[in-house]
CSV table of C-alpha atoms in Angstrom, one decimal:
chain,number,residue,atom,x,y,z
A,1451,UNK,CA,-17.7,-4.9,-24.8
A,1452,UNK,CA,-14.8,-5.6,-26.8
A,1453,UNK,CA,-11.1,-4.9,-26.8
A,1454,UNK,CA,-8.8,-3.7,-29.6
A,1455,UNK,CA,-5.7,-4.3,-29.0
A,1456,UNK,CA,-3.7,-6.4,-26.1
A,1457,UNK,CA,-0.8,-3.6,-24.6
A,1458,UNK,CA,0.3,-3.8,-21.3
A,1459,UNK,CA,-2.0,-1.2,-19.9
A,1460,UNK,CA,-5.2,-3.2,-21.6
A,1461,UNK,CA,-3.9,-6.6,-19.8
A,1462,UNK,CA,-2.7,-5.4,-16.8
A,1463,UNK,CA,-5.2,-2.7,-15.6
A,1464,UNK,CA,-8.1,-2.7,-17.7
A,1465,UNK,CA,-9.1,-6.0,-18.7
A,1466,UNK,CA,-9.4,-7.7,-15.3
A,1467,UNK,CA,-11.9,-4.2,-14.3
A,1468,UNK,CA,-13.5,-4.9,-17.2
A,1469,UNK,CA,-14.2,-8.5,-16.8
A,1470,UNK,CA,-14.7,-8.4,-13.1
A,1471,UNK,CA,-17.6,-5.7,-14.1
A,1472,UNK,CA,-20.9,-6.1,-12.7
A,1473,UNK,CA,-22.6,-4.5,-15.8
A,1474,UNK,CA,-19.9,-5.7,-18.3
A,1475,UNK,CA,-20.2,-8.2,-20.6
A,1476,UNK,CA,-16.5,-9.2,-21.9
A,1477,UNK,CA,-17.1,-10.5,-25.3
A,1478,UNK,CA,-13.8,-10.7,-27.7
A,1479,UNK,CA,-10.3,-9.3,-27.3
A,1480,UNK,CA,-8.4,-8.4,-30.4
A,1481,UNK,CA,-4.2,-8.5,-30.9
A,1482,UNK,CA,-2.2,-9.4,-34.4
A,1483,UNK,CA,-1.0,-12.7,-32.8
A,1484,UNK,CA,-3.6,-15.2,-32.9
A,1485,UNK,CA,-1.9,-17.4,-29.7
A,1486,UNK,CA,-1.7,-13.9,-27.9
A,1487,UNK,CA,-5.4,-13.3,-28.6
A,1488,UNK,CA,-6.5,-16.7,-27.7
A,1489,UNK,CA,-4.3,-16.6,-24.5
A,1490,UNK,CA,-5.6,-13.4,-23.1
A,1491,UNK,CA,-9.2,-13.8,-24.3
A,1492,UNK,CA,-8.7,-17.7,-22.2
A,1493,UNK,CA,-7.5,-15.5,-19.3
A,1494,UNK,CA,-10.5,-13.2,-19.0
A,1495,UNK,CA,-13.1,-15.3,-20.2
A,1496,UNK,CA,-13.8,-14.2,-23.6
A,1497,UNK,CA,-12.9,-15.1,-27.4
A,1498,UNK,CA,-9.4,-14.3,-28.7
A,1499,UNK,CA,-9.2,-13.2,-32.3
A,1500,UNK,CA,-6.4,-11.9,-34.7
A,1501,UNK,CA,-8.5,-9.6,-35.9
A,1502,UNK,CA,-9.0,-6.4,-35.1
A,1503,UNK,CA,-12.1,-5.8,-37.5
A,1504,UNK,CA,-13.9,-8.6,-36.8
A,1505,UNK,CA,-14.3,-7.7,-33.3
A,1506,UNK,CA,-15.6,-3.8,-34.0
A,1507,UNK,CA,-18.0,-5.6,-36.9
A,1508,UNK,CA,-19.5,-7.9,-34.4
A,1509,UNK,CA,-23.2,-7.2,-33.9
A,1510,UNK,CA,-23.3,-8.5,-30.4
A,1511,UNK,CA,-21.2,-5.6,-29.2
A,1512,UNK,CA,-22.2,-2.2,-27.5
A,1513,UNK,CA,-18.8,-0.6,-27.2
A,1514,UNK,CA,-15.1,-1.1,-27.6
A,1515,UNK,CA,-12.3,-0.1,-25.8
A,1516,UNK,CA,-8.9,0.6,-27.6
A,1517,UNK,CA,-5.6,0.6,-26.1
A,1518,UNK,CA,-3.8,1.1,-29.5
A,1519,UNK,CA,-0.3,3.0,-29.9
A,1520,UNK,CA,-1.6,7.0,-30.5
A,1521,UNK,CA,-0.5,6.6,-34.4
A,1522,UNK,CA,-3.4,4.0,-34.4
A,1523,UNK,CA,-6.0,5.4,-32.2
A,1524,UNK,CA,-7.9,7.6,-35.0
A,1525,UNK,CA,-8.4,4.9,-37.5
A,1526,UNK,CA,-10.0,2.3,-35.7
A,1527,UNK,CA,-11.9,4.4,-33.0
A,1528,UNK,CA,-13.0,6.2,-36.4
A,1529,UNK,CA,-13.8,2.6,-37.6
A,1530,UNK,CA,-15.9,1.9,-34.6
A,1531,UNK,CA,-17.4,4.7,-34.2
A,1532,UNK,CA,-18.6,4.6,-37.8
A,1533,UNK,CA,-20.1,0.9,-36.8
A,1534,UNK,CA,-22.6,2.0,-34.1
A,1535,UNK,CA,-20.2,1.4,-31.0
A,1536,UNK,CA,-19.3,3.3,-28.1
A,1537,UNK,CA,-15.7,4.1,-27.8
A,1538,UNK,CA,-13.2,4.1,-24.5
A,1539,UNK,CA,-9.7,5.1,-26.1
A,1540,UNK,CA,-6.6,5.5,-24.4
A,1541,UNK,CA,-5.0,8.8,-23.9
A,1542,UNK,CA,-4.1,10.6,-26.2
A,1543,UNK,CA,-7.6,10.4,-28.2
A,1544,UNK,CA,-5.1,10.6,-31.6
A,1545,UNK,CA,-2.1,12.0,-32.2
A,1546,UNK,CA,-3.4,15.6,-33.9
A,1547,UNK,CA,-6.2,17.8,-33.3
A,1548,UNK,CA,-7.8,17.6,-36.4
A,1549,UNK,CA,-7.9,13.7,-36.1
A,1550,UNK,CA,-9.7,14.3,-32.4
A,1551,UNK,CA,-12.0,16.9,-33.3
A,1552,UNK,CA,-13.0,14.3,-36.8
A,1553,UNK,CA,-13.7,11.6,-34.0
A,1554,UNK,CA,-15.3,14.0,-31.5
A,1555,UNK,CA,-17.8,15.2,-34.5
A,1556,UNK,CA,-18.6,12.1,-35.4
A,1557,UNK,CA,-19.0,11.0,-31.9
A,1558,UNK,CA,-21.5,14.2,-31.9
A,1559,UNK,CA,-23.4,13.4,-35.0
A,1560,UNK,CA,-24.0,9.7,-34.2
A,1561,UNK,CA,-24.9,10.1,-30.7
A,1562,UNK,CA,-22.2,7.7,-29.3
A,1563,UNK,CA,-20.3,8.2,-26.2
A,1564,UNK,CA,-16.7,8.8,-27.2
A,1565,UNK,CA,-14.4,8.6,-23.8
A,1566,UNK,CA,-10.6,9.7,-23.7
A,1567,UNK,CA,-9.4,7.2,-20.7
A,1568,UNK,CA,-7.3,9.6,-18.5
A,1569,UNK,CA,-7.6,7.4,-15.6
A,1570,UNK,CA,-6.1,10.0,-12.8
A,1571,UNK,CA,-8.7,12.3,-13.4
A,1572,UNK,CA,-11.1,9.9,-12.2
A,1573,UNK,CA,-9.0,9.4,-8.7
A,1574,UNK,CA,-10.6,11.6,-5.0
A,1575,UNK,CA,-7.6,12.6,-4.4
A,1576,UNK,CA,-7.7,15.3,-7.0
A,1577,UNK,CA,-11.1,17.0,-5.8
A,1578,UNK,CA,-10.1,17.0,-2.3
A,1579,UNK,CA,-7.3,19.1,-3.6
A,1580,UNK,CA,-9.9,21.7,-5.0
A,1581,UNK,CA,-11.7,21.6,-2.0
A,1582,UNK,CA,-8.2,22.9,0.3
A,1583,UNK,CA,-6.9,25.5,-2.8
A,1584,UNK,CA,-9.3,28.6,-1.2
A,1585,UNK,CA,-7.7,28.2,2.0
A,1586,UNK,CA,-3.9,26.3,1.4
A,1587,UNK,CA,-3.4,27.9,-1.8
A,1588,UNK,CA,-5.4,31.3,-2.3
A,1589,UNK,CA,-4.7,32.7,-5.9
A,1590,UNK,CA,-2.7,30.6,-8.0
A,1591,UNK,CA,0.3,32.0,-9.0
A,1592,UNK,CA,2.2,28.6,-10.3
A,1593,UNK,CA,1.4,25.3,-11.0
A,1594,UNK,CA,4.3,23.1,-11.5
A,1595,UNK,CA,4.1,19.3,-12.6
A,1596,UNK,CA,6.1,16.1,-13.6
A,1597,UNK,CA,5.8,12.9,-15.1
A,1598,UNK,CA,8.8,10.7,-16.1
A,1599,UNK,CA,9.7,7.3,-16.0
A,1600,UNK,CA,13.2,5.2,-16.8
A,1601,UNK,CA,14.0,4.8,-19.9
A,1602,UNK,CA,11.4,1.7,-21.6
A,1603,UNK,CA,11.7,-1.4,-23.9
A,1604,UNK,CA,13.7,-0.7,-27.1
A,1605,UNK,CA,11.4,-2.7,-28.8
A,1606,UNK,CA,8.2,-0.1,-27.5
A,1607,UNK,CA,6.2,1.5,-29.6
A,1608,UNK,CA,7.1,4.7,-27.5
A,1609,UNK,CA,10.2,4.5,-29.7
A,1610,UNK,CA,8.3,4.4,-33.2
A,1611,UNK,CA,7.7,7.8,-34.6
A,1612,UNK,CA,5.1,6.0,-37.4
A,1613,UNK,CA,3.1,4.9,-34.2
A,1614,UNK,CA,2.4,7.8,-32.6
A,1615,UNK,CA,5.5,7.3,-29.8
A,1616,UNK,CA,7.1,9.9,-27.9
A,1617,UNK,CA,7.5,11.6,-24.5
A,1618,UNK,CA,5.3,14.4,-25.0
A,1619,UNK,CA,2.3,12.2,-26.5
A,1620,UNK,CA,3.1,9.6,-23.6
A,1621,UNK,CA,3.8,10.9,-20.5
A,1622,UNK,CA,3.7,14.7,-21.5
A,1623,UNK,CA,0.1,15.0,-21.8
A,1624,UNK,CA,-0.3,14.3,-18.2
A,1625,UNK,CA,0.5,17.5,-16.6
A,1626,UNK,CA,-0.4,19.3,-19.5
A,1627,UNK,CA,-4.3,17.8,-18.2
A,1628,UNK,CA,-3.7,18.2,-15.1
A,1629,UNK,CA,-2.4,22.0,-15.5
A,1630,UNK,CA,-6.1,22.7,-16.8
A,1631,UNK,CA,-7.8,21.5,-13.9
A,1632,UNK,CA,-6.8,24.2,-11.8
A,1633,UNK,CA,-5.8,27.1,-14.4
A,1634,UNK,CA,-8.1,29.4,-16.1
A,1635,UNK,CA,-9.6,29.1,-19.3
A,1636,UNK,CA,-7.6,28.9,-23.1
A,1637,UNK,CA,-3.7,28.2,-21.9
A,1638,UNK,CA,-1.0,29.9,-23.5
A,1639,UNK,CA,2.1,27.9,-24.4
A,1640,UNK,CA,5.3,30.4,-23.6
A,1641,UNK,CA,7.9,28.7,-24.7
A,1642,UNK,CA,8.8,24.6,-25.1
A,1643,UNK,CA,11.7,22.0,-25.3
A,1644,UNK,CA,11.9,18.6,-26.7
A,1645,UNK,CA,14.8,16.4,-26.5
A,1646,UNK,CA,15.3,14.1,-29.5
A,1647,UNK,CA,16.7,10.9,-29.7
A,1648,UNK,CA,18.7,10.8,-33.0
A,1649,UNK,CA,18.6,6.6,-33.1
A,1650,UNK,CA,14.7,6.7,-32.7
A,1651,UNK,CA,13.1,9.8,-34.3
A,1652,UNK,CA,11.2,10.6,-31.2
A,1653,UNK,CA,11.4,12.7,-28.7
A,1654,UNK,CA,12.8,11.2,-24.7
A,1655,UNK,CA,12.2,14.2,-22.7
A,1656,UNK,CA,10.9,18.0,-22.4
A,1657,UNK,CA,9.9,20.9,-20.7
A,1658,UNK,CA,6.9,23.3,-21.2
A,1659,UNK,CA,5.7,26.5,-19.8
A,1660,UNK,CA,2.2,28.1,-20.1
A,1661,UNK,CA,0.4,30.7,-18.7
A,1662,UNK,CA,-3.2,31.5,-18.2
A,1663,UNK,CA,-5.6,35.2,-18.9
A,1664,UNK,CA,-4.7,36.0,-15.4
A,1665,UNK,CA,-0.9,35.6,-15.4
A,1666,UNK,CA,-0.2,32.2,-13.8
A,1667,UNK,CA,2.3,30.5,-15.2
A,1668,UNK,CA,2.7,26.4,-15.6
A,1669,UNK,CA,5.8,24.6,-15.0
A,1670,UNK,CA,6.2,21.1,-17.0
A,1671,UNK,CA,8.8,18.4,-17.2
A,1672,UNK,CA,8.2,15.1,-18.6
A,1673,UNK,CA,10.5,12.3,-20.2
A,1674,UNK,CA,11.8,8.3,-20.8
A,1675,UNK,CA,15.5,9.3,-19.3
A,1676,UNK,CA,14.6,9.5,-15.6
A,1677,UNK,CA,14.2,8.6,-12.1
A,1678,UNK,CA,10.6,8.0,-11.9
A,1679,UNK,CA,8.6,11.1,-11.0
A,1680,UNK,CA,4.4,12.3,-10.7
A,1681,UNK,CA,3.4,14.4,-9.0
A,1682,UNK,CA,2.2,18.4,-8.8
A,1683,UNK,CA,2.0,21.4,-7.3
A,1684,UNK,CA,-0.4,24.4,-6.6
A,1685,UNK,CA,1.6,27.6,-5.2
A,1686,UNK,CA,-0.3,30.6,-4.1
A,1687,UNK,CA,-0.6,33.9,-2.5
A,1688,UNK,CA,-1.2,32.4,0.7
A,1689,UNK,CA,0.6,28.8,0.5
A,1690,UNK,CA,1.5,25.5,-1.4
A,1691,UNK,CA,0.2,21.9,-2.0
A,1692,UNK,CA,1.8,19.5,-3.5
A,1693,UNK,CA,0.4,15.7,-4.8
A,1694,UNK,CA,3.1,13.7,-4.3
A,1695,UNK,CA,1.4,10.6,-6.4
A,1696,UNK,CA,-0.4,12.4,-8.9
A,1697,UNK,CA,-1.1,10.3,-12.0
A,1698,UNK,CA,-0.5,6.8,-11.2
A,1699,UNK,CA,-1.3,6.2,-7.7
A,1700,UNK,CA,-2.1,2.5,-6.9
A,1701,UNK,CA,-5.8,1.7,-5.4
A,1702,UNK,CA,-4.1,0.4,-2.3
A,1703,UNK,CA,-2.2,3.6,-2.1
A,1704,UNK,CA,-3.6,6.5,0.8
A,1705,UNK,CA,-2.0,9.5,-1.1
A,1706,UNK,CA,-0.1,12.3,1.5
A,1707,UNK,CA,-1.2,16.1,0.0
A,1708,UNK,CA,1.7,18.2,1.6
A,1709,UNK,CA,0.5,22.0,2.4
A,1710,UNK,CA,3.0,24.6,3.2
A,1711,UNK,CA,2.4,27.8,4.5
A,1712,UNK,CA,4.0,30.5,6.5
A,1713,UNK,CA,5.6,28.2,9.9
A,1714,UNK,CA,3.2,25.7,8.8
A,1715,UNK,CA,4.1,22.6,7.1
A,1716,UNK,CA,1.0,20.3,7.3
A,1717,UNK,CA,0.7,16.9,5.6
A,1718,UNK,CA,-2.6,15.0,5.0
A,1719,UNK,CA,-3.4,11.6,4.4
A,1720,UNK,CA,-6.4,11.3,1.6
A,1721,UNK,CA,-8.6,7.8,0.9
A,1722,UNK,CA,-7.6,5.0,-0.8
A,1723,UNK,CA,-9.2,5.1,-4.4
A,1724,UNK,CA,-9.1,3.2,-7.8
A,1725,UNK,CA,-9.0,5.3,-10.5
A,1726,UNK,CA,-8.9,2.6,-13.0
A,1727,UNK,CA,-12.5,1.3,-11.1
A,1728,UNK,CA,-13.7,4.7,-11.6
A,1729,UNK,CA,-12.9,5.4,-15.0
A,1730,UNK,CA,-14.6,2.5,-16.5
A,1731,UNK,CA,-17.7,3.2,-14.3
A,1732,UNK,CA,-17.9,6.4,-15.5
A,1733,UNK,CA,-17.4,5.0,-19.4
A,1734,UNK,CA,-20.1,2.6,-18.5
A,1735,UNK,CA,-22.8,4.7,-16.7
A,1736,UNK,CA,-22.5,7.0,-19.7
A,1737,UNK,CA,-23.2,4.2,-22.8
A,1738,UNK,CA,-25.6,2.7,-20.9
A,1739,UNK,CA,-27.5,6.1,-20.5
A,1740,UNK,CA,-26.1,7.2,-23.7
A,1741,UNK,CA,-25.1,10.2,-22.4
A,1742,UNK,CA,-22.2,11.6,-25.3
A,1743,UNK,CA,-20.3,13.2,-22.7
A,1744,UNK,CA,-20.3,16.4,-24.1
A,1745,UNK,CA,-17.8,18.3,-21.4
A,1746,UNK,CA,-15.3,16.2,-21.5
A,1747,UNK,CA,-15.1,15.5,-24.9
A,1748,UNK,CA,-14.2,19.5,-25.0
A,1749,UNK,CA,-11.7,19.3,-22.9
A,1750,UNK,CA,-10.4,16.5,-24.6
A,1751,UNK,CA,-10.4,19.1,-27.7
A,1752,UNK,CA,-8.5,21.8,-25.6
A,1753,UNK,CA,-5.9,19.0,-24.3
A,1754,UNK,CA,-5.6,18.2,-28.3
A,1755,UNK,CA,-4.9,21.7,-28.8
A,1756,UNK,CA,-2.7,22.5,-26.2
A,1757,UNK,CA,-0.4,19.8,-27.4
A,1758,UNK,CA,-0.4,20.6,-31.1
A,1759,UNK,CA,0.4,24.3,-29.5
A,1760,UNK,CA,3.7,22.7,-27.7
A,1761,UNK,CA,4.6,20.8,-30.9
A,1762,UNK,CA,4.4,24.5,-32.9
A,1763,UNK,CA,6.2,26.7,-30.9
A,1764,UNK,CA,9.0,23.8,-29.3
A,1765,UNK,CA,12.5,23.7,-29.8
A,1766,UNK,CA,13.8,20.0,-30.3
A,1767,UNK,CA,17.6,19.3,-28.7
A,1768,UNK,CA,19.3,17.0,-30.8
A,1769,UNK,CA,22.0,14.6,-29.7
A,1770,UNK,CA,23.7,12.9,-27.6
A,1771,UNK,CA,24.0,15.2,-23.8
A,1772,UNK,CA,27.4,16.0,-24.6
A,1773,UNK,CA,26.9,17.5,-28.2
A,1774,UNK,CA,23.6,19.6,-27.9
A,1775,UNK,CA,22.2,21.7,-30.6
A,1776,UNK,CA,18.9,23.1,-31.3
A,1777,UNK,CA,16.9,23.6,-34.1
A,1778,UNK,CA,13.4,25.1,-34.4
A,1779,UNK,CA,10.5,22.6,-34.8
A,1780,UNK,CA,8.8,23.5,-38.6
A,1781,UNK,CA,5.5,22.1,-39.0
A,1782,UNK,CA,2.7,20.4,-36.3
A,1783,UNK,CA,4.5,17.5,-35.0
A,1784,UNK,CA,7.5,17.1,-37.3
A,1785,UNK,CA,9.6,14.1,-35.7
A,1786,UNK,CA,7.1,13.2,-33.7
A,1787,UNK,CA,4.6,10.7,-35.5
């Protein structure tokens, strides 16, 4: 395997899985500083090069993982793709659909596993949630989610509209994913809100609802201007669960599910996992059988859609708090890269 690319999440989380891998060969590790590239590559045991090309046209190379700003995602998993290699690219797959669904059909027609790395997915804790909705939860009625985080680095590529940055594209896309684990079939995008930050071009913060065929309704706030937050919630006929660590949960971590029902208020502790283990197993099993992944690459469509759908129908907030005014969104992601 190589690496494209030397972001924190690459360095910090995926690289030492990666090289720790029993059925992972670390070859090269790409970044635009050569001394960067050299240093990392020194600290997990493979070559550093400036380079990004000359790691995805190396012959002695199986697949390539890609931790890329969005803005940069379709280009060079396009580019390895269209040299022979397996792909493992950081969430979002690109920063349209039509870019995804170009690297999901080529994917298809070359017979390469193509892998959108949403790491929570790939946590227990989620599926022993599904296992407790029948009883805890009965029919949904409303899911409600949350991602945020303090506000980042000025210097982050969250910040740069060219590079794909953003709230929505960043942490939005979270419980917009998780929403479809649990709600029923094509999701409907009622109404949306993006706060933009007039220094940067990009939006800091938003809110979404959807709904589903059946009438459930989604609840979804997200943002760069906040006390962290992850977490969601399942609220049905007969009760509520909530996942109090949702989408970053460290592998040390024993998450507590809360379920609430009437003079009941129970709350469970679930397993210690690592989704960032389980994610690049699954990536691995898959090229090694060559298995193209063909389910989640569609839901990796229907994600792609759902946030062009926000992007359509959102109204942005300009401004600072104090001087608020809206204007309607024209266009797929105007403002947002």
């Amino acid at each position: 395997m190589g690496v494209i690319g030397c972001a924190d999440i690459a360095t910090r989380r995926i690289l030492p899985v990666l090289a720790a891998h029993d059925d992972v060969d670390l070859v090269a590790v790409a970044s635009r500083s050569q001394a960067k590239a050299e240093r990392v590559g020194a600290a997990f045991g493979c070559r550093g090069v400036a380079d990004y090309a000359a790691v995805i046209d190396r012959d002695d190379l199986d697949a390539v993982y890609i931790p890329l700003p969005p803005g940069m995602h379709h280009e060079w998993a396009l580019r390895a793709l269209r040299a022979g290699k397996h792909v493992l690219v950081e969430k979002p797959m690109s920063d349209s659909y039509e870019n995804t669904l170009e690297l999901i059909s080529t994917a298809a027609e070359l017979g390469l596993v193509l892998a959108e790395n949403f790491m929570f997915l790939h946590h227990s804790q989620h599926g022993a949630v599904r296992e407790m909705l029948d009883h805890a939860v009965g029919e949904l009625r409303v899911f409600s989610g949350s991602f945020a985080v303090p506000p980042l680095a000025p210097d982050s590529f969250r910040y740069q509209a060219d590079l794909g940055g953003g709230a929505l594209l960043d942490v939005g896309v979270y419980p917009l994913r998780a929403a479809q684990l649990y709600m029923t079939g094509e999701l409907d995008v009622l109404g949306a809100c993006l706060r933009m930050d007039e220094a940067t071009g990009v939006d800091v913060a938003g809110s979404v609802l959807l709904s589903d065929a059946r009438g459930a309704t989604a609840q979804l706030d997200f943002g760069f201007e906040h006390s962290y937050r992850s977490t969601y919630a399942l609220w049905g006929d007969r009760g509520r669960v909530s996942v109090r660590r949702a989408f970053t949960p460290p592998e040390q971590l024993k998450p507590v599910v809360r379920i609430e029902r009437q003079d009941e208020v129970v709350e469970r502790s679930l397993p210690e996992d690592s989704q960032v283990v389980n994610a690049i197993d699954a990536f691995v099993r898959a090229a090694r059988a060559g298995d193209p992944l063909g389910s989640d690459t569609s839901a990796t469509l229907r994600q792609a859609g759902l946030v062009d759908h926000v992007r359509r129908v959102a109204r942005i907030v300009d401004g600072p708090a104090a001087g608020h005014h809206e204007r309607e969104l024209l266009g797929e992601g105007a403002g947002l890269g």
